[in-house]
Short mmCIF file of C-alpha atoms and ligand atoms in Angstrom, two decimals:
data_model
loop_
_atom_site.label_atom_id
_atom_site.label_comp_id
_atom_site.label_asym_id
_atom_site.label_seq_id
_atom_site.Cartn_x
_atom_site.Cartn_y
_atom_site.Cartn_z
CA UNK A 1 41.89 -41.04 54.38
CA UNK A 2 41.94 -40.40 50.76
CA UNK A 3 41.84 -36.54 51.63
CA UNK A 4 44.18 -36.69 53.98
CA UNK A 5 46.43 -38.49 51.71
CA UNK A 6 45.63 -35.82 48.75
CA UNK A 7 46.10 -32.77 51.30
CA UNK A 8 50.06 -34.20 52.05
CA UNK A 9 50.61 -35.04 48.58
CA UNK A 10 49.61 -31.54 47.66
CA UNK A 11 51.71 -30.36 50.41
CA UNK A 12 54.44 -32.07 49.26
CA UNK A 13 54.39 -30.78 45.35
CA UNK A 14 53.60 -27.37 46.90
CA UNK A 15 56.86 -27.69 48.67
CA UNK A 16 58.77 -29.19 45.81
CA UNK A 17 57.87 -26.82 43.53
CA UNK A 18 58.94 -23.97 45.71
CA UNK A 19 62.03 -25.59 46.41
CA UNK A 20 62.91 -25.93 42.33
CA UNK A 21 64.99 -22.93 41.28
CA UNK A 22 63.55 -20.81 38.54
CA UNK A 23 65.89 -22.00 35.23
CA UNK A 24 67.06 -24.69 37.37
CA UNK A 25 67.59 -28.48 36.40
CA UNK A 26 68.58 -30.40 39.15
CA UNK A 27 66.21 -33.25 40.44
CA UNK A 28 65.78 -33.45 44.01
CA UNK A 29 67.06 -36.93 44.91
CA UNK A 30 71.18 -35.76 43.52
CA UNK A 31 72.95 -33.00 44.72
CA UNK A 32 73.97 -30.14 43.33
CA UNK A 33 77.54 -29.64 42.42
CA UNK A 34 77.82 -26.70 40.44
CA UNK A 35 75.43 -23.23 40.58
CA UNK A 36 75.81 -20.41 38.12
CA UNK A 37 74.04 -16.96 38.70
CA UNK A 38 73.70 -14.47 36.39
CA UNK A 39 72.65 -15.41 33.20
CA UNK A 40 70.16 -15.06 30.93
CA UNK A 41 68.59 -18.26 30.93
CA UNK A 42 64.96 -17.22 32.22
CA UNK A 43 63.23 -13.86 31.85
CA UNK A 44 61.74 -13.99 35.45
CA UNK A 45 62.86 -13.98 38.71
CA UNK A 46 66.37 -15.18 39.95
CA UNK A 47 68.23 -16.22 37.20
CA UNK A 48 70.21 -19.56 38.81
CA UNK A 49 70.79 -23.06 37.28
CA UNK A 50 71.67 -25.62 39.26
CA UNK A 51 73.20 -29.33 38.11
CA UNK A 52 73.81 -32.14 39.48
CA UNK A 53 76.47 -35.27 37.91
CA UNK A 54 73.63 -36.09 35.80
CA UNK A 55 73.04 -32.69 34.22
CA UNK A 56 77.11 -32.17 33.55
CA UNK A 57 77.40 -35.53 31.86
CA UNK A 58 74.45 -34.38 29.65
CA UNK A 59 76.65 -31.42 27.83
CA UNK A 60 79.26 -32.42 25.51
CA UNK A 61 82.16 -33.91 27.38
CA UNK A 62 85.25 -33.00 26.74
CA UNK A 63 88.51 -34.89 27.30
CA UNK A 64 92.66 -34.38 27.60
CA UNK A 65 95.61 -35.76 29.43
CA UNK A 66 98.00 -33.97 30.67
CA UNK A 67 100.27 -33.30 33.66
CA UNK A 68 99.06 -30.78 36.17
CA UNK A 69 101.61 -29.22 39.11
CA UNK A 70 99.63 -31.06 42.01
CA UNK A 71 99.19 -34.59 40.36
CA UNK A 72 102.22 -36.38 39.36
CA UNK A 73 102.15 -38.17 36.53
CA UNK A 74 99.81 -38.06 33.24
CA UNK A 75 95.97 -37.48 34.22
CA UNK A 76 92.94 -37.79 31.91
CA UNK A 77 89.89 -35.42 33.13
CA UNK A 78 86.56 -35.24 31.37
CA UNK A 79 84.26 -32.57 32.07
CA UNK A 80 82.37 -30.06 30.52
CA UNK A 81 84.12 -27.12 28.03
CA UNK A 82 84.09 -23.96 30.97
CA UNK A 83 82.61 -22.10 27.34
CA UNK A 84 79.95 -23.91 26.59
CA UNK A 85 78.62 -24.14 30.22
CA UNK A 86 78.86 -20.29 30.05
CA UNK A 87 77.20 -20.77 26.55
CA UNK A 88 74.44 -22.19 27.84
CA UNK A 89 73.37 -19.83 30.24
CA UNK A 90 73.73 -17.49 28.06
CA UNK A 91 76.62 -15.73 29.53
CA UNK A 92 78.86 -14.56 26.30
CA UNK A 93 80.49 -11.32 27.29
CA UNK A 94 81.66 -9.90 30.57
CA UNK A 95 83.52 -11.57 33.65
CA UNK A 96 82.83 -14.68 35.87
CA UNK A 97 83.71 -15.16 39.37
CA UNK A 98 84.29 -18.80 40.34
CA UNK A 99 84.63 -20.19 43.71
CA UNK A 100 85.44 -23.69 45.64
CA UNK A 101 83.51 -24.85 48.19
CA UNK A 102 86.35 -23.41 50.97
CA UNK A 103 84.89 -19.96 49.28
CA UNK A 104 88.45 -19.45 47.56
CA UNK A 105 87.40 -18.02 44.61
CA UNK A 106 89.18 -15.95 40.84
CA UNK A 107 87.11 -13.44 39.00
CA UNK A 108 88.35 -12.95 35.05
CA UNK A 109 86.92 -11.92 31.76
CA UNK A 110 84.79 -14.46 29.62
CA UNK A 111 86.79 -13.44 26.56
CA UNK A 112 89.98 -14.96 27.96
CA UNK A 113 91.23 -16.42 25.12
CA UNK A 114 92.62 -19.28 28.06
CA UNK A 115 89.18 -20.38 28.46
CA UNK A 116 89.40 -22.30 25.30
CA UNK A 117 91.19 -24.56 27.55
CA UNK A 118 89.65 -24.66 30.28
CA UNK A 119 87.04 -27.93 31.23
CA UNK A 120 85.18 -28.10 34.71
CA UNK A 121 86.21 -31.67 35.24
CA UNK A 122 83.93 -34.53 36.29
CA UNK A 123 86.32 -37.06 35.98
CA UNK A 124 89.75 -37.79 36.98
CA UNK A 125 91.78 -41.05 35.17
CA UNK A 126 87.58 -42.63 34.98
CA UNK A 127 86.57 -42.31 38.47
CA UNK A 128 84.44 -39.41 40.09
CA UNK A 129 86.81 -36.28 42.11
CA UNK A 130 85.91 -36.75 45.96
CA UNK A 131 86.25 -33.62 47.80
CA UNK A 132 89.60 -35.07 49.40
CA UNK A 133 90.72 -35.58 45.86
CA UNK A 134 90.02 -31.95 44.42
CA UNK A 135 86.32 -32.97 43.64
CA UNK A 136 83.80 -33.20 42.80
CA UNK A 137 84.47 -30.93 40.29
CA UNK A 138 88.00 -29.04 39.11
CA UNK A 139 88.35 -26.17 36.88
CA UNK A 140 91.31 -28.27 34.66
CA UNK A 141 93.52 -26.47 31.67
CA UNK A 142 95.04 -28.14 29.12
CA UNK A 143 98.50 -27.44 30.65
CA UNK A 144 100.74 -29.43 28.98
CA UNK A 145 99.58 -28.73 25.10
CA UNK A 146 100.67 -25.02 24.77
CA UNK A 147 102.97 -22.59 27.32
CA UNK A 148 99.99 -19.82 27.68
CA UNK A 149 98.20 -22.68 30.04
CA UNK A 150 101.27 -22.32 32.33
CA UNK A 151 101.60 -19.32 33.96
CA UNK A 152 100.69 -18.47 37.85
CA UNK A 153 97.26 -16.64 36.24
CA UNK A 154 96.22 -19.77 34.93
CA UNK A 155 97.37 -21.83 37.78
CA UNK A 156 95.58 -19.51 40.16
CA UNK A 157 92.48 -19.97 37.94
CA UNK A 158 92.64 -23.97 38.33
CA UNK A 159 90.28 -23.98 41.66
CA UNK A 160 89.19 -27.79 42.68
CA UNK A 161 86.12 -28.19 44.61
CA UNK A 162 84.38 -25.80 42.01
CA UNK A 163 81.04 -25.27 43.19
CA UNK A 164 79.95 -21.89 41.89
CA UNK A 165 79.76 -19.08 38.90
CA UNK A 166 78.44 -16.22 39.25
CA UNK A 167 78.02 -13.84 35.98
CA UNK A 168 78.76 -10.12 35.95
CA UNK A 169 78.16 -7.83 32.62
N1 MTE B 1 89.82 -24.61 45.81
C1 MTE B 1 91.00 -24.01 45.65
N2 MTE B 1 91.60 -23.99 44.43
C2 MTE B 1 92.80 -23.38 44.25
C3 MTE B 1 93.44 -22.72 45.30
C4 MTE B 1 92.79 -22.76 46.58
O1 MTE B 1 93.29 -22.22 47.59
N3 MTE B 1 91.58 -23.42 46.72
N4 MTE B 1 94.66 -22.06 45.07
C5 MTE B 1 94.90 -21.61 43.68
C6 MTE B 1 96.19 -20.97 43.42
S1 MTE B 1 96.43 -19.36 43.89
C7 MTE B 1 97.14 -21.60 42.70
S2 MTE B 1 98.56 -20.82 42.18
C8 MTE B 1 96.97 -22.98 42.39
C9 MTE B 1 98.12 -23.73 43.02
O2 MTE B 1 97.97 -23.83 44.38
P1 MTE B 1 99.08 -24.64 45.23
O3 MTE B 1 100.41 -24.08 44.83
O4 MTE B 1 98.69 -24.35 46.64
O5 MTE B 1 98.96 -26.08 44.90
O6 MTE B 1 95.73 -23.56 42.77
C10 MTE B 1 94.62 -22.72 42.71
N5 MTE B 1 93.37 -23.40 43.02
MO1 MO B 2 98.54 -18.76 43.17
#
């Protein structure tokens, strides 16, 4: 019994273990909401990070309000600064292409001096983004506190249901 016990155990880490992305961080029991590939995180094998809510709340949030053209009204989001996620990974130079969950997706330079205002929100006015509501995560500008966060570019770069970065040099 004890063996048998041991033998699924094992089994079970075996599995887990195998299941754990190399450079990733999410724990098994939350989803993931956002994966970035490409950077240069880990020396070996597929370079991929995964997070969860827990992991993004972990970074240095970042906060504004601001009107946005498909809210009406003042919003506050808190997420994480889109550079220092990209920071992180190690991804400093070069372009990113990020998608939504329906696979719509933008591909632009790092350098983008519009990235300074970009956050991949968490929050919208203190509650959590459901996937009805733009969620669970939104790549948000800081429209309203200078004119070079409102052209189409940047609108077309503010996709909701973020789920995915992937790094090109
Ligand atoms: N997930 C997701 N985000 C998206 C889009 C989309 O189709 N899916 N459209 C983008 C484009 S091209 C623009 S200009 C803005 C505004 O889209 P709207 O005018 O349809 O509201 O949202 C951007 N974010
Ligand atoms: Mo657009």
């Amino acid at each position: 019994m004890f063996q048998l016990k041991f033998a699924v155990l094992a089994a079970l880490s075996l599995t887990l273990a195998f299941l754990t992305p190399v450079g990733g961080r999410a724990e098994a029991d939350e989803p993931v909401l956002l994966t970035i590939e490409g950077g240069t995180t880990s020396d070996a094998g597929p370079k991929v990070v995964e997070l969860n809510r827990t992991d993004l709340e972990a970074f240095p949030s970042a906060s504004f309000t601001t009107t946005t053209n498909w809210t009406s009204g003042p919003q506050t989001f808190v997420g994480v600064p889109l550079l220092a996620l990209l920071e992180e990974v190690g991804a400093t130079a070069g372009s990113i292409e990020v998608s939504a969950i329906n696979d719509y997706s933008q591909y632009f330079p790092i350098g983008d001096p519009t990235n300074e205002g970009a956050i991949v929100a968490y929050l919208l006015n203190g509650q959590p983004m459901t996937p009805r509501d733009k969620g669970p995560l939104w790549l948000v500008y800081n429209y309203d506190s200078d004119s070079r966060y409102r052209t189409e570019t940047v609108y077309s770069r503010s996709i909701w249901q973020l789920d995915r970065i992937v790094i090109s040099r």
